mmCIF file of C-alpha atoms in Angstrom:
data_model
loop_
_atom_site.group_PDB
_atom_site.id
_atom_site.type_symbol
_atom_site.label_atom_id
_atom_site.label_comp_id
_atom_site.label_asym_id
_atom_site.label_seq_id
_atom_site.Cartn_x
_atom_site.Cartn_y
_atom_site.Cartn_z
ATOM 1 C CA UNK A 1 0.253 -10.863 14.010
ATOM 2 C CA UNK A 2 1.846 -7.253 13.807
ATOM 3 C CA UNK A 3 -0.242 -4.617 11.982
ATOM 4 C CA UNK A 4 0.510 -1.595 10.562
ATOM 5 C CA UNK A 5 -1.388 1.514 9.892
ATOM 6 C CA UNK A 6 -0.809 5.030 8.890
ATOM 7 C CA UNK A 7 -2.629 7.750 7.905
ATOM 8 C CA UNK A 8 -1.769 10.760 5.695
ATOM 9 C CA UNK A 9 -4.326 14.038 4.901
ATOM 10 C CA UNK A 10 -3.771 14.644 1.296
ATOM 11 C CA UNK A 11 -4.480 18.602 -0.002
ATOM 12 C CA UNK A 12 -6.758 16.582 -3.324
ATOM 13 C CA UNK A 13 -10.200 15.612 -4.075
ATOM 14 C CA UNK A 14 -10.842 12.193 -2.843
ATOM 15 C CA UNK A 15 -11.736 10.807 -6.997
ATOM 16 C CA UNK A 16 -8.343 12.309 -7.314
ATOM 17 C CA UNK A 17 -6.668 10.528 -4.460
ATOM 18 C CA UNK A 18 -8.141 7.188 -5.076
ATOM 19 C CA UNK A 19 -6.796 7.469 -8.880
ATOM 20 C CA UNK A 20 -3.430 7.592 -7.809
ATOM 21 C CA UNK A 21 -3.618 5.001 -5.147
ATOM 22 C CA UNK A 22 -5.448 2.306 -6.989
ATOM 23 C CA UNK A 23 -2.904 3.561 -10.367
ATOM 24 C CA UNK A 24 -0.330 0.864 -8.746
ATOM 25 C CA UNK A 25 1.246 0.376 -12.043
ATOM 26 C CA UNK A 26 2.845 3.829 -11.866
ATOM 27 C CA UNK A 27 4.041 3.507 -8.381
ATOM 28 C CA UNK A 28 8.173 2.645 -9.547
ATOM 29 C CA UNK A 29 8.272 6.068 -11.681
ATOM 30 C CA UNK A 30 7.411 8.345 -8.740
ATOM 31 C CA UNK A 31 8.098 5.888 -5.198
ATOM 32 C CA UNK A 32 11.848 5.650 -4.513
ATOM 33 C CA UNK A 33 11.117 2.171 -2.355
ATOM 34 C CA UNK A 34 9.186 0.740 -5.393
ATOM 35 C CA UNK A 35 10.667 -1.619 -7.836
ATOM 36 C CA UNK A 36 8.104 -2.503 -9.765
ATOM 37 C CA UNK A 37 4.528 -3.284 -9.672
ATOM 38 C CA UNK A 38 2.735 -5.268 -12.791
ATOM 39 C CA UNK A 39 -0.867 -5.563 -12.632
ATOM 40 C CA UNK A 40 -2.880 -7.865 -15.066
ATOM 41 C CA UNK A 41 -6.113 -9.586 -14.541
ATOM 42 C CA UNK A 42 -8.299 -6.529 -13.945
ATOM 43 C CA UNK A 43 -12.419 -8.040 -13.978
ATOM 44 C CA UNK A 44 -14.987 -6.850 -11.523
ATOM 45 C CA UNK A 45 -12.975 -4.801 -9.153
ATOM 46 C CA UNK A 46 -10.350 -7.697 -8.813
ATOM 47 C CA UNK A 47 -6.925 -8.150 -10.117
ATOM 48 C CA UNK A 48 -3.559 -9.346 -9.535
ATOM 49 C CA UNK A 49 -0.743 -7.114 -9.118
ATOM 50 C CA UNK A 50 3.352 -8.570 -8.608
ATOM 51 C CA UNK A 51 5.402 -6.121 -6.243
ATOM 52 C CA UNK A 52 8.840 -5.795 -5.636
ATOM 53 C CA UNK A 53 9.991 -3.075 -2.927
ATOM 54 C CA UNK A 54 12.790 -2.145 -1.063
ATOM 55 C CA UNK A 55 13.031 -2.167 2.057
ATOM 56 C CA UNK A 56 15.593 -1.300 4.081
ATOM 57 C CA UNK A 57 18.189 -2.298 2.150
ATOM 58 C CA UNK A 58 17.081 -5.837 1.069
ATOM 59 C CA UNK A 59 13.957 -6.837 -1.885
ATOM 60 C CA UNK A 60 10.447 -8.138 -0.902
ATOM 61 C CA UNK A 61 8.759 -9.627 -3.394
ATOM 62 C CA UNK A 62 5.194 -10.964 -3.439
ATOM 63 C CA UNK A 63 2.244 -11.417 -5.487
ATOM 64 C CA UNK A 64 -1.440 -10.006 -4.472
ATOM 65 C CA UNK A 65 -5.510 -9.819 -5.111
ATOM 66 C CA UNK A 66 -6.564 -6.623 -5.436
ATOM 67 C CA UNK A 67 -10.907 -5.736 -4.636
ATOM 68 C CA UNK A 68 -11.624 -2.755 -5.727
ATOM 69 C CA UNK A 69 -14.617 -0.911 -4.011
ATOM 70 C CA UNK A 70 -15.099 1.735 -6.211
ATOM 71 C CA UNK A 71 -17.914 3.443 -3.577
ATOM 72 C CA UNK A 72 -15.947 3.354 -0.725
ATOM 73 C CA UNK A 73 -12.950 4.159 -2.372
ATOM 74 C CA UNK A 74 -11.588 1.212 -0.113
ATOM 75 C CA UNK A 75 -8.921 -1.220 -2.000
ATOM 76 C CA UNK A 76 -8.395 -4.463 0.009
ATOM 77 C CA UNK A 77 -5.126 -7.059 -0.462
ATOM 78 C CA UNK A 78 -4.402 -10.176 0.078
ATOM 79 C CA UNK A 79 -0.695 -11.993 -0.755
ATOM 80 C CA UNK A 80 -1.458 -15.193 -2.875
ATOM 81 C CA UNK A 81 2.268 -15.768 -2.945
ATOM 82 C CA UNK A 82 5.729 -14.135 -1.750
ATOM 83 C CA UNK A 83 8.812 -14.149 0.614
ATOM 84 C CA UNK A 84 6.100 -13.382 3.487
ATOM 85 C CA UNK A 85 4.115 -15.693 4.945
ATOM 86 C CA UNK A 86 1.133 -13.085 5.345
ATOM 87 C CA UNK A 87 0.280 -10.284 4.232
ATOM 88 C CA UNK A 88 -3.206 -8.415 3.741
ATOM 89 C CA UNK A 89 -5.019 -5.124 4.235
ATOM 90 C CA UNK A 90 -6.048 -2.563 2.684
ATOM 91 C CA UNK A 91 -5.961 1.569 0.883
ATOM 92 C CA UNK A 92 -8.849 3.808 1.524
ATOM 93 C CA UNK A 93 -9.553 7.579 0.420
ATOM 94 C CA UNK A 94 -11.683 9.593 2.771
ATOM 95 C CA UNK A 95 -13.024 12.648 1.345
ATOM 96 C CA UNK A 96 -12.441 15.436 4.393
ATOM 97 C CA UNK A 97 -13.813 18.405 2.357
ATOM 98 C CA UNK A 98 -14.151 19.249 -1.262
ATOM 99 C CA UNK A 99 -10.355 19.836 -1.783
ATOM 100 C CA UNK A 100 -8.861 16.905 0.690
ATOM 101 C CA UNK A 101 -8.594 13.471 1.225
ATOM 102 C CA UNK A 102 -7.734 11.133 4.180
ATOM 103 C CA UNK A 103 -5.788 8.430 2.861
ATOM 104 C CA UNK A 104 -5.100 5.264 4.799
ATOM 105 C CA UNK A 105 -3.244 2.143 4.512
ATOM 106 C CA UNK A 106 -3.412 -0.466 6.462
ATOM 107 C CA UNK A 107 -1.557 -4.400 6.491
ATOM 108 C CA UNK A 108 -0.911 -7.403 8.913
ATOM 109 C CA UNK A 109 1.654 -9.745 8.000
ATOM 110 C CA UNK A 110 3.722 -12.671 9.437
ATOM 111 C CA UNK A 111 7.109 -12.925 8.527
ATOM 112 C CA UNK A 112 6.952 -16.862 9.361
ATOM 113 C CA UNK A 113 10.090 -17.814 11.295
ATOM 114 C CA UNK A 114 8.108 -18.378 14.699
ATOM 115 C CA UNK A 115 11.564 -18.973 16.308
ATOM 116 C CA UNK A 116 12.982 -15.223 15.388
ATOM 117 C CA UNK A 117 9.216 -13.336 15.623
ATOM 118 C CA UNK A 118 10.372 -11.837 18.824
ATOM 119 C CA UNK A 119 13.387 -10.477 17.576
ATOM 120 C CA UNK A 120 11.953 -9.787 13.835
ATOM 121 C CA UNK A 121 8.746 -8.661 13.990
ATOM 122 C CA UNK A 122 9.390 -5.449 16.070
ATOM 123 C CA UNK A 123 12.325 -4.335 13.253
ATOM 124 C CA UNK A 124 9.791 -5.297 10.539
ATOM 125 C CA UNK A 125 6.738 -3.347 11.838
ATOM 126 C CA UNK A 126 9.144 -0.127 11.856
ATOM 127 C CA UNK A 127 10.565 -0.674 8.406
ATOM 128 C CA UNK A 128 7.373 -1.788 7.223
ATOM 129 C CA UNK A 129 6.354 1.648 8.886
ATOM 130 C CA UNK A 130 8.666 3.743 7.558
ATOM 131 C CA UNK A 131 8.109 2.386 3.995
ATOM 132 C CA UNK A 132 4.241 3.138 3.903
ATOM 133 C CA UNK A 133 4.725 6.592 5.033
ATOM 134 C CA UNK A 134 7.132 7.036 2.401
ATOM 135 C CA UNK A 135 4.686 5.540 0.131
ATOM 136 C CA UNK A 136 1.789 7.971 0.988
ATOM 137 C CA UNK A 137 4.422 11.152 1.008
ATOM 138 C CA UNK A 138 4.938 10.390 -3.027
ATOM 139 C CA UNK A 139 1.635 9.753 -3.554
ATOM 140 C CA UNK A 140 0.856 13.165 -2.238
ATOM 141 C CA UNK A 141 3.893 15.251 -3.735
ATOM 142 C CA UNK A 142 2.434 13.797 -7.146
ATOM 143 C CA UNK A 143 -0.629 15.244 -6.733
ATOM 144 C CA UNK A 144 0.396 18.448 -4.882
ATOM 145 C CA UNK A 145 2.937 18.702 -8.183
ATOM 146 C CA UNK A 146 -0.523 17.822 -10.988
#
């Protein structure tokens, strides 16, 4: 299964950080890739949130459970529905020092079309790539910007 991880140090308290990570519902006003996210369903650190992103050039759409660990700042995934056929991981915020964060994201998935995974998977893991990273640069320009 391919996985994907990337990291980026953030220049904001980690209660800061892990605010605008776990705020998914504002992701489409500030991320470029992001459609739309819709999250309802919010009891005991788990909800249900409905994405749809861009991604290089054509819309993914899937549906998720969110855990929220509020004391490890650590927000795990799972896709309950969607055009993949997995997809799961999960955000954490590392505090580094008083004024930074680590933040991390992290996802396996399977496209499921075992006959094309050679060919697919390798494109997918760098879009897939490219997209988080662009994901965890707005995240940190809207904080930088706060």
């Amino acid at each position: 299964m391919p996985h994907v991880e990337v990291n980026l140090r953030i220049q904001a308290p980690a209660e800061e950080t892990w605010r605008a990570v776990t705020r998914l519902e504002d992701y489409a006003a500030y991320m470029e890739n992001v459609e739309s996210v819709h999250v309802s369903g919010t009891s005991h650190g788990t909800r249900v949130s409905e994405w749809s992103v861009l991604l290089k050039g054509s819309v993914l759409e899937w549906v998720e459970e969110d855990q929220l660990d509020e004391p490890t700042h650590t927000m795990t995934f799972h896709q309950t529905s969607g055009d993949l056929d997995e997809f799961t991981g999960y955000w954490r915020v590392d505090p580094q020092d008083t004024d930074s964060s680590l933040v991390t994201f992290s996802v396996d998935f399977e496209i499921g079309i075992p006959l094309l995974a050679d060919m697919l998977n390798p494109v997918a893991t760098k879009a897939l790539r490219e997209n988080s990273e662009q994901m965890l640069r707005a995240i940190e320009r809207r904080l930088v910007v706060s």
